[in-house]
Coordinates of C-alpha atoms in Angstrom, one line a residue:
M71 CA 0.0 0.0 0.0
V72 CA 1.3 3.4 -1.0
I73 CA 0.4 6.1 1.6
Q74 CA 0.2 9.8 0.7
E75 CA 3.2 12.0 1.6
N76 CA 2.9 15.7 1.2
M77 CA 0.3 15.3 -1.5
T78 CA -1.3 18.4 -3.1
V79 CA -5.0 18.9 -3.0
Q80 CA -5.1 18.5 -6.8
K81 CA -3.4 15.2 -6.6
K82 CA -5.8 14.0 -3.9
L83 CA -8.7 15.2 -6.1
E84 CA -7.3 13.2 -9.0
I85 CA -7.1 10.0 -6.9
L86 CA -10.3 10.3 -4.9
S87 CA -12.6 11.5 -7.7
D88 CA -11.3 8.6 -9.8
A89 CA -11.9 6.2 -6.9
A90 CA -15.5 7.4 -6.5
K91 CA -16.5 6.5 -10.1
Y92 CA -17.8 3.1 -9.0
D93 CA -20.5 4.7 -6.8
V94 CA -23.7 5.3 -8.8
A95 CA -25.3 8.7 -8.2
C96 CA -27.3 9.5 -11.3
T97 CA -30.5 10.7 -9.6
S98 CA -32.4 13.8 -9.3
S99 CA -32.0 15.5 -5.9
G100 CA -35.6 15.3 -4.9
V101 CA -35.3 18.5 -2.9
D102 CA -36.5 21.9 -3.8
R103 CA -34.8 24.5 -1.6
K104 CA -34.3 28.1 -2.6
G105 CA -31.4 30.2 -1.5
S106 CA -31.9 31.5 2.0
G107 CA -30.2 34.9 1.2
S108 CA -27.6 34.3 3.9
G109 CA -26.0 31.1 2.5
I110 CA -24.5 29.8 -0.7
G111 CA -26.5 27.8 -3.3
N112 CA -29.8 26.2 -3.6
S113 CA -31.2 22.8 -4.5
V114 CA -33.5 22.1 -7.5
A115 CA -35.6 18.9 -7.3
C116 CA -35.1 17.9 -11.0
G117 CA -32.1 19.9 -12.0
I118 CA -29.2 18.2 -10.3
C119 CA -28.7 15.6 -13.1
H120 CA -28.8 17.7 -16.2
T121 CA -25.3 16.9 -17.1
F122 CA -24.2 13.3 -17.9
S123 CA -20.9 11.7 -18.7
A124 CA -20.3 9.8 -21.9
D125 CA -21.4 6.6 -20.3
G126 CA -24.5 8.1 -18.8
R127 CA -23.3 9.1 -15.4
C128 CA -24.1 12.4 -13.8
I129 CA -21.3 14.8 -13.5
S130 CA -22.9 17.9 -12.0
L131 CA -22.1 16.6 -8.5
L132 CA -18.6 16.8 -7.1
K133 CA -18.4 13.0 -6.6
I134 CA -15.4 12.1 -4.4
L135 CA -14.3 9.8 -1.6
L136 CA -13.2 11.2 1.7
T137 CA -10.5 8.5 1.6
N138 CA -9.6 5.5 -0.4
E139 CA -7.7 4.0 2.5
C140 CA -9.7 1.0 3.8
I141 CA -9.4 -1.6 6.5
F142 CA -11.8 -3.9 4.7
D143 CA -10.8 -6.3 1.9
C144 CA -13.9 -6.7 -0.4
K145 CA -12.7 -8.8 -3.2
Y146 CA -14.4 -6.8 -6.0
C147 CA -13.2 -3.3 -4.8
M148 CA -10.3 -1.3 -6.2
N149 CA -9.7 0.2 -2.8
R150 CA -9.6 -3.0 -0.8
A151 CA -6.9 -3.2 1.8
S152 CA -4.8 -5.8 0.0
N153 CA -4.5 -3.8 -3.2
D154 CA -1.3 -1.9 -3.9
V155 CA -2.7 1.5 -4.9
L156 CA -1.9 5.1 -4.2
R157 CA -3.8 6.2 -1.1
A158 CA -5.1 9.6 -0.2
T159 CA -7.4 11.2 2.4
F160 CA -9.1 14.6 2.3
S161 CA -9.4 16.6 5.4
P162 CA -12.9 18.0 6.0
E163 CA -11.6 21.5 5.4
E164 CA -10.2 20.5 2.0
I165 CA -13.6 19.0 0.9
C166 CA -15.4 22.1 2.0
N167 CA -13.0 24.3 0.1
L168 CA -13.3 22.2 -3.0
T169 CA -17.1 22.2 -2.9
I170 CA -17.4 25.9 -2.4
E171 CA -14.8 26.8 -5.1
F172 CA -16.3 24.4 -7.6
Y173 CA -19.7 25.7 -6.9
R174 CA -18.7 29.3 -7.3
R175 CA -17.2 28.4 -10.7
N176 CA -20.5 26.8 -11.7
Y177 CA -18.8 23.4 -12.2
I178 CA -21.1 21.6 -9.8
E179 CA -24.5 21.9 -8.1
G180 CA -23.9 19.7 -5.1
L181 CA -21.7 17.1 -3.4
F182 CA -21.7 13.3 -3.4
L183 CA -19.5 12.1 -0.6
S184 CA -18.5 8.5 0.0
A185 CA -15.5 6.8 1.6
G186 CA -13.5 3.7 2.3
V187 CA -13.3 2.6 5.9
L188 CA -10.5 4.5 7.5
K189 CA -9.4 3.2 10.9
S190 CA -13.0 2.2 11.8
P191 CA -16.6 2.8 10.7
D192 CA -17.1 5.3 13.5
Y193 CA -14.0 7.3 12.7
T194 CA -14.9 7.5 9.0
M195 CA -18.4 8.5 9.7
E196 CA -17.2 11.1 12.1
Q197 CA -15.0 12.7 9.4
M198 CA -17.9 12.7 7.0
L199 CA -20.2 14.3 9.6
K200 CA -17.6 16.9 10.4
T201 CA -17.4 17.8 6.7
L202 CA -21.2 18.1 6.3
R203 CA -21.5 20.1 9.5
M204 CA -18.8 22.5 8.4
L205 CA -20.3 23.0 5.0
R206 CA -23.7 23.7 6.4
E207 CA -22.8 25.8 9.5
E208 CA -19.6 27.5 8.6
Y209 CA -19.7 27.8 4.9
H210 CA -23.5 28.1 4.9
F211 CA -23.7 25.8 1.8
N212 CA -27.3 25.3 0.9
G213 CA -26.8 23.1 -2.1
Y214 CA -27.6 19.4 -2.5
I215 CA -25.5 16.8 -0.5
H216 CA -25.6 13.1 -1.0
C217 CA -23.7 11.2 1.7
K218 CA -23.0 7.5 2.1
A219 CA -23.6 6.0 5.5
V220 CA -20.9 3.6 6.6
P221 CA -22.4 0.2 7.8
G222 CA -21.4 -0.5 11.4
A223 CA -21.1 3.2 12.4
D224 CA -22.6 4.4 15.7
P225 CA -26.3 5.3 15.1
V226 CA -25.8 8.6 16.8
I227 CA -23.3 9.7 14.1
V228 CA -25.5 8.4 11.4
E229 CA -28.5 10.3 12.8
M230 CA -26.6 13.5 13.1
T231 CA -25.3 13.2 9.5
G232 CA -28.9 12.7 8.3
W233 CA -29.8 16.2 9.6
Y234 CA -27.1 17.8 7.3
A235 CA -27.5 15.6 4.2
D236 CA -30.2 15.7 1.6
R237 CA -29.9 12.1 0.6
M238 CA -28.2 9.2 2.3
S239 CA -27.4 5.8 0.9
V240 CA -26.2 2.5 2.4
N241 CA -24.8 0.2 -0.3
L242 CA -26.3 -3.3 -0.2
E243 CA -23.2 -4.3 -2.2
L244 CA -24.4 -7.7 -3.3
P245 CA -27.9 -9.2 -3.7
T246 CA -27.8 -11.9 -1.1
A247 CA -26.2 -12.4 2.3
D248 CA -24.3 -15.5 1.0
S249 CA -22.7 -13.5 -1.7
L250 CA -21.8 -10.7 0.7
K251 CA -20.2 -13.3 3.0
M252 CA -18.1 -14.7 0.1
L253 CA -16.9 -11.4 -1.4
A254 CA -17.1 -8.9 1.4
P255 CA -16.4 -10.9 4.5
N256 CA -15.9 -7.7 6.7
K257 CA -19.5 -6.6 6.0
T258 CA -22.8 -8.2 7.2
R259 CA -26.3 -7.8 5.9
K260 CA -27.4 -6.8 9.5
N261 CA -24.9 -3.9 9.6
I262 CA -26.2 -2.7 6.2
L263 CA -29.9 -3.0 7.0
K264 CA -29.7 -1.4 10.4
P265 CA -28.8 2.2 9.2
M266 CA -31.3 1.8 6.4
K267 CA -34.1 1.1 8.9
Q268 CA -32.8 4.0 11.1
I269 CA -33.0 6.4 8.2
Q270 CA -36.5 5.2 7.2
I271 CA -37.7 5.7 10.8
G272 CA -36.1 9.1 11.0
R273 CA -37.7 10.3 7.8
L274 CA -41.2 9.1 8.8
E275 CA -41.0 10.6 12.3
N276 CA -39.6 13.8 11.0
K277 CA -42.6 14.1 8.7
G278 CA -45.0 13.2 11.6
M279 CA -46.1 10.0 10.0
P280 CA -46.8 6.6 11.7
V281 CA -43.4 4.9 11.8
F282 CA -44.1 1.5 10.3
N283 CA -47.1 2.3 8.1
R284 CA -45.3 2.4 4.8
I285 CA -47.2 4.1 2.0
P286 CA -46.4 2.3 -1.3
F287 CA -44.8 4.5 -3.9
S288 CA -47.7 4.9 -6.3
E289 CA -50.2 5.6 -3.6
E290 CA -48.2 8.7 -2.8
D291 CA -49.2 9.8 -6.2
G292 CA -52.9 9.0 -5.6
Y293 CA -52.8 5.7 -7.4
D294 CA -53.7 2.2 -6.0
T295 CA -51.6 -0.3 -7.8
G296 CA -53.3 -3.2 -6.1
R297 CA -56.5 -2.7 -8.0
Y298 CA -55.0 -3.9 -11.3
L299 CA -53.5 -7.1 -10.0
T300 CA -55.1 -10.3 -11.0
T301 CA -56.2 -12.7 -8.3
A302 CA -53.1 -14.8 -9.0
A303 CA -50.8 -11.9 -8.9
K304 CA -52.3 -10.7 -5.6
A305 CA -51.6 -14.1 -4.1
Q306 CA -48.0 -13.9 -5.2
T307 CA -47.0 -10.6 -3.7
T308 CA -43.6 -10.5 -2.0
S309 CA -45.0 -10.8 1.5
D310 CA -46.7 -14.1 0.5
I311 CA -43.7 -15.7 -1.2
V312 CA -40.6 -14.9 0.7
L313 CA -37.5 -16.0 -1.1
P314 CA -34.6 -17.0 1.2
D315 CA -32.7 -14.1 -0.4
I316 CA -35.0 -11.5 0.9
S317 CA -36.2 -13.0 4.2
D318 CA -33.9 -10.8 6.2
I319 CA -35.2 -7.7 4.4
V320 CA -38.9 -8.6 4.7
T321 CA -38.5 -9.5 8.4
A322 CA -36.1 -6.7 9.4
D323 CA -36.8 -5.9 13.0
P324 CA -37.3 -2.2 13.6
S325 CA -36.7 -2.5 17.3
G326 CA -33.0 -2.7 16.6
S327 CA -33.0 0.7 15.0
S328 CA -33.2 4.0 16.9
F329 CA -34.0 7.6 16.1
G330 CA -34.2 10.6 18.4
L331 CA -30.9 9.9 20.0
I332 CA -29.7 13.5 19.6
K333 CA -31.1 17.0 19.4
P334 CA -31.4 18.2 15.8
P335 CA -29.1 21.1 14.8
S336 CA -30.5 24.6 14.8
V337 CA -30.5 24.8 11.0
N338 CA -33.1 22.2 10.4
R339 CA -33.6 21.2 6.7
G340 CA -35.4 18.1 7.6
F341 CA -34.0 14.6 8.1
V342 CA -32.7 13.2 4.8
P343 CA -35.4 15.0 2.9
A344 CA -34.5 13.5 -0.4
G345 CA -34.8 10.0 0.9
Q346 CA -32.3 7.1 0.8
S347 CA -31.0 4.8 -2.0
T348 CA -28.8 1.8 -2.3
Q349 CA -26.6 0.1 -4.8
M350 CA -26.1 -3.5 -5.8
I351 CA -23.3 -5.0 -7.9
I352 CA -24.8 -7.4 -10.5
G353 CA -22.8 -10.0 -12.4
A354 CA -20.2 -10.7 -9.8
T355 CA -22.2 -13.5 -8.1
P356 CA -24.6 -16.1 -9.6
E357 CA -27.9 -14.6 -8.5
S358 CA -30.6 -14.5 -11.2
D359 CA -32.5 -11.5 -12.4
Y360 CA -35.5 -12.8 -10.5
Q361 CA -33.6 -12.8 -7.2
I362 CA -32.2 -9.4 -7.8
I363 CA -35.5 -7.7 -8.7
S364 CA -37.2 -9.5 -5.8
V365 CA -34.6 -8.0 -3.4
A366 CA -35.2 -4.6 -5.0
E367 CA -38.9 -4.9 -4.6
A368 CA -38.5 -5.9 -0.9
L369 CA -36.3 -2.9 -0.3
Y370 CA -38.9 -0.5 -1.8
Q371 CA -41.7 -2.1 0.2
K372 CA -39.9 -2.5 3.5
F373 CA -37.4 0.3 3.6
D374 CA -39.1 3.0 1.6
L375 CA -36.1 3.5 -0.7
K376 CA -36.3 6.1 -3.4
R377 CA -34.0 4.2 -5.7
V378 CA -32.1 0.9 -6.1
F379 CA -29.1 1.3 -8.4
Y380 CA -27.7 -1.6 -10.3
S381 CA -24.0 -1.5 -11.0
A382 CA -22.7 -3.8 -13.6
Y383 CA -19.7 -5.7 -12.2
I384 CA -16.4 -4.4 -13.5
S385 CA -13.5 -6.8 -13.4
I386 CA -10.7 -5.0 -11.5
N387 CA -9.1 -7.5 -9.2
D388 CA -7.9 -11.1 -9.8
D389 CA -9.6 -13.5 -7.4
S390 CA -10.7 -17.1 -7.7
N391 CA -14.1 -16.1 -6.3
L392 CA -14.7 -13.5 -9.0
P393 CA -16.0 -14.2 -12.5
A394 CA -13.7 -13.7 -15.5
L395 CA -15.4 -11.3 -17.9
T396 CA -14.3 -11.7 -21.5
Q397 CA -16.9 -9.2 -22.9
G398 CA -16.8 -6.4 -20.5
P399 CA -19.3 -5.4 -17.8
P400 CA -22.8 -6.8 -18.3
L401 CA -24.3 -3.5 -19.3
L402 CA -27.3 -4.9 -21.2
R403 CA -28.3 -6.9 -18.1
E404 CA -27.9 -3.8 -16.0
H405 CA -30.2 -2.0 -18.5
R406 CA -32.9 -4.7 -18.3
L407 CA -32.9 -4.5 -14.5
Y408 CA -33.3 -0.7 -14.6
Q409 CA -36.3 -1.2 -17.1
A410 CA -37.8 -3.7 -14.7
D411 CA -37.2 -1.5 -11.7
W412 CA -39.1 1.3 -13.5
L413 CA -42.0 -1.2 -14.0
L414 CA -42.0 -1.9 -10.3
R415 CA -42.0 1.7 -9.2
F416 CA -44.3 3.4 -11.8
Y417 CA -46.3 0.8 -13.7
G418 CA -47.7 -1.3 -10.8
F419 CA -45.9 -4.6 -11.8
Q420 CA -44.8 -7.1 -9.2
A421 CA -41.5 -8.9 -9.5
S422 CA -43.3 -12.3 -9.5
E423 CA -45.2 -11.2 -12.6
L424 CA -42.1 -10.3 -14.6
L425 CA -40.0 -13.4 -13.7
S426 CA -40.2 -16.6 -11.8
E427 CA -38.0 -19.4 -10.5
N428 CA -38.7 -21.3 -13.7
R429 CA -38.0 -18.3 -15.9
P430 CA -35.4 -16.5 -13.8
N431 CA -33.7 -14.1 -16.3
F432 CA -34.9 -11.3 -18.5
N433 CA -34.9 -11.7 -22.3
T434 CA -31.9 -9.8 -23.6
L435 CA -33.5 -9.3 -27.0
M436 CA -36.6 -7.6 -25.6
D437 CA -37.5 -5.2 -22.9
P438 CA -39.3 -6.6 -19.8
K439 CA -42.7 -5.0 -20.6
C440 CA -42.8 -6.4 -24.1
N441 CA -41.7 -9.7 -22.9
W442 CA -44.5 -9.7 -20.3
A443 CA -47.1 -8.7 -22.8
L444 CA -46.1 -11.6 -25.2
G445 CA -46.6 -14.0 -22.3
H446 CA -50.0 -12.6 -21.6
L447 CA -51.6 -12.2 -25.0
E448 CA -54.9 -13.3 -23.6
Q449 CA -55.2 -9.8 -22.1
F450 CA -54.9 -8.1 -25.4
P451 CA -56.0 -6.3 -27.5
V452 CA -56.9 -3.5 -25.2
E453 CA -59.5 -0.9 -26.2
V454 CA -57.8 2.4 -25.4
N455 CA -61.0 4.4 -25.2
K456 CA -62.3 2.2 -22.4
A457 CA -59.4 0.6 -20.5
D458 CA -58.5 1.9 -17.1
Y459 CA -55.3 3.7 -16.3
Y460 CA -53.5 0.6 -15.0
T461 CA -54.4 -1.5 -18.0
L462 CA -53.1 1.2 -20.3
L463 CA -49.8 1.2 -18.5
R464 CA -49.3 -2.5 -19.4
I465 CA -49.5 -1.8 -23.1
P466 CA -46.0 -1.9 -24.8
G467 CA -45.4 1.6 -26.3
V468 CA -47.6 3.4 -23.7
G469 CA -45.7 5.2 -21.0
V470 CA -46.9 6.9 -17.8
K471 CA -47.3 10.3 -19.5
S472 CA -49.0 9.0 -22.6
A473 CA -51.4 6.9 -20.4
Q474 CA -52.3 10.0 -18.4
R475 CA -52.8 12.0 -21.6
I476 CA -55.1 9.2 -23.0
V477 CA -57.2 9.3 -19.8
R478 CA -57.6 13.0 -20.0
A479 CA -58.1 13.3 -23.7
R480 CA -60.8 10.7 -24.1
K481 CA -63.1 12.6 -21.7
S482 CA -63.9 14.9 -24.6
A483 CA -63.7 12.6 -27.6
N484 CA -63.1 9.1 -28.8
L485 CA -59.4 8.8 -29.7
T486 CA -58.1 7.6 -33.0
F487 CA -54.7 6.1 -33.9
E488 CA -53.7 9.6 -35.2
D489 CA -54.6 11.0 -31.8
L490 CA -52.5 8.4 -30.1
K491 CA -49.5 9.2 -32.2
K492 CA -49.8 12.9 -31.3
I493 CA -50.2 12.0 -27.6
G494 CA -46.8 10.2 -27.7
V495 CA -47.8 6.5 -27.9
V496 CA -45.2 4.5 -29.8
L497 CA -47.5 2.9 -32.3
K498 CA -44.9 0.6 -33.9
R499 CA -44.9 -1.3 -30.6
A500 CA -48.4 -0.7 -29.4
L501 CA -50.3 -1.5 -32.6
Y502 CA -50.2 -5.3 -31.9
F503 CA -51.9 -4.8 -28.5
I504 CA -54.6 -2.1 -28.9
T505 CA -57.8 -1.3 -30.7
C506 CA -59.3 2.2 -31.2
N507 CA -63.1 2.2 -31.4
G508 CA -63.1 -1.5 -31.8
R509 CA -60.6 -1.7 -34.7
M510 CA -56.9 -2.5 -34.9
M511 CA -54.6 -0.3 -36.8
Y512 CA -53.8 -3.0 -39.3
P513 CA -55.0 -6.6 -39.6
V514 CA -52.7 -8.3 -37.1
K515 CA -52.5 -11.9 -35.9
I516 CA -52.6 -12.1 -32.1
E517 CA -50.0 -14.8 -32.1
E518 CA -46.8 -14.9 -30.1
N519 CA -44.2 -15.9 -32.7
Y520 CA -45.6 -13.4 -35.3
I521 CA -45.7 -10.5 -32.9
T522 CA -42.2 -11.4 -31.5
S523 CA -40.7 -11.4 -35.0
M524 CA -42.3 -8.1 -35.8
L525 CA -41.2 -6.4 -32.5
L526 CA -37.6 -7.6 -33.0
Q527 CA -37.6 -5.7 -36.3
V528 CA -38.2 -2.5 -34.3
K529 CA -34.8 -1.5 -33.2
E530 CA -34.6 -0.8 -29.5
K531 CA -32.9 2.4 -28.5
L532 CA -30.2 1.3 -26.0
P533 CA -28.1 3.6 -23.8
L534 CA -24.7 4.6 -25.2
G535 CA -22.1 1.9 -24.8
I536 CA -24.3 -1.1 -24.3
E537 CA -24.1 -2.3 -27.9
A538 CA -20.3 -2.0 -27.8
A539 CA -19.5 -3.2 -24.2
S540 CA -15.8 -3.2 -24.9
A541 CA -16.1 0.6 -25.3
Y542 CA -17.2 1.0 -21.7
K543 CA -15.3 3.8 -20.0
Q544 CA -15.6 5.4 -16.6
L545 CA -15.7 9.1 -16.3
S546 CA -12.9 11.1 -14.7
L547 CA -12.7 14.7 -13.7
F548 CA -9.4 14.7 -15.6
D549 CA -10.8 13.0 -18.7
N550 CA -10.2 15.0 -21.8
A551 CA -11.6 12.5 -24.3
D552 CA -15.1 14.0 -24.7
F553 CA -15.0 17.1 -22.6
T554 CA -12.3 19.1 -24.3
S555 CA -13.9 22.5 -23.8
A556 CA -14.8 21.8 -20.2
N557 CA -11.2 20.7 -19.5
A558 CA -9.9 23.7 -21.3
D559 CA -11.8 25.9 -18.9
F560 CA -10.5 23.9 -16.0
R561 CA -6.9 24.2 -17.3
S562 CA -7.3 27.9 -17.9
L563 CA -7.4 28.5 -14.2
S564 CA -3.9 29.2 -13.2
Q565 CA -2.5 26.7 -10.7
D566 CA -1.7 29.5 -8.3
N567 CA -5.1 31.0 -8.4
F568 CA -6.8 27.6 -8.1
L569 CA -4.7 26.6 -5.1
S570 CA -5.1 30.0 -3.4
G571 CA -8.8 29.6 -3.8
L572 CA -8.5 26.2 -2.0
G573 CA -6.4 27.6 0.6
G574 CA -3.7 25.1 -0.4

């Protein structure tokens, strides 16, 4: 291990921003907070992610690690204790200076702060808390802050951090407890779930809501997803069929988590007002898509998470317990999981409807919604002028916005295919599954093989990099491949002025 010696702030930034690239943070802030007039910055609910890297990652946050020194030895991690890499650690003052200086130069709109485990979980979490407290109380930074919680840290430190952060996240790391034991032996599922539950309780109590009476996502928007479910689907909800992989999530005991251990700070923005998220590595262990999506569903239902992120495994270390990837990270699989996750959160689907133990993985050739529709042709065609909102959501080519527009528009007139096109329905997908005023758009056979072959001719738009997995490339603040102009601006700052602005 190479330890820092008289390292400049810029060198630390180079090391610790590069080390943070494996944390996924592409999410809107979820917090609307205007400038107070006395502090610096504001937070816009949907504006934090308006800039993305070449591989789709958000770059409008200053995404760094407090330290890449780590006492843990997770087999998949670049920063594991046994790796011989250059190590660096920011002081809280250095992070505050960087955040404020970058914010003033309009480079960033907020901070994403994670860390290796330096000395102990408590010590690391204390340094992160010190950083956030300094930013809020001394620098009066009012912008968005996403902070990782370190599993195993004292609940008092976690709670205090939650009063200064907008969003917190605890990485689940791997889908099952067995995989965690195999690849991250220093971490336990219990230590990961405990702060998750603590953050959930804190958010609910801070909002004056009954602590354990979770409100499902879509009900917050006034929708009742349960009304669509068939009798069979209702009988197969997560709570009824508890896979061994999610039993510890479904049965998480809230009595082990605490909140109200400390007095909130005087500047009260609410406790973790943007909610919490988590991240799973997929492809490093043998879990099926069904297991992974079932774990995500259980986390949404039992921990009130805002997002579950899926991170395609990137082969960094040599270890007999890790898979050898010959074709790069499984980005298409990651994409299918995100599509399915969207169906869980916005379309009222259940994991058990999308996959099963007999059909455990998503079709790589077709998105999960089309795949589901092809397996349930008995429910089609759907008459768009009569079907309820939840039935419309299940039609391939009909999204949430277009379904809402259909419901509103048909109050004044019967819709035609031309109207649907104007509304935004993707007719080249939907035409096999709908009728307008009792008629299909073209004479179509409702037959699985025929529709499958026709849908496969409709080229699916995939995120950049998936079709050429070997081209996968992580973003760096010091990358000049696709951000020439931005880096030119960065380099235009004189080194002296830059460092003087940092106090370095």
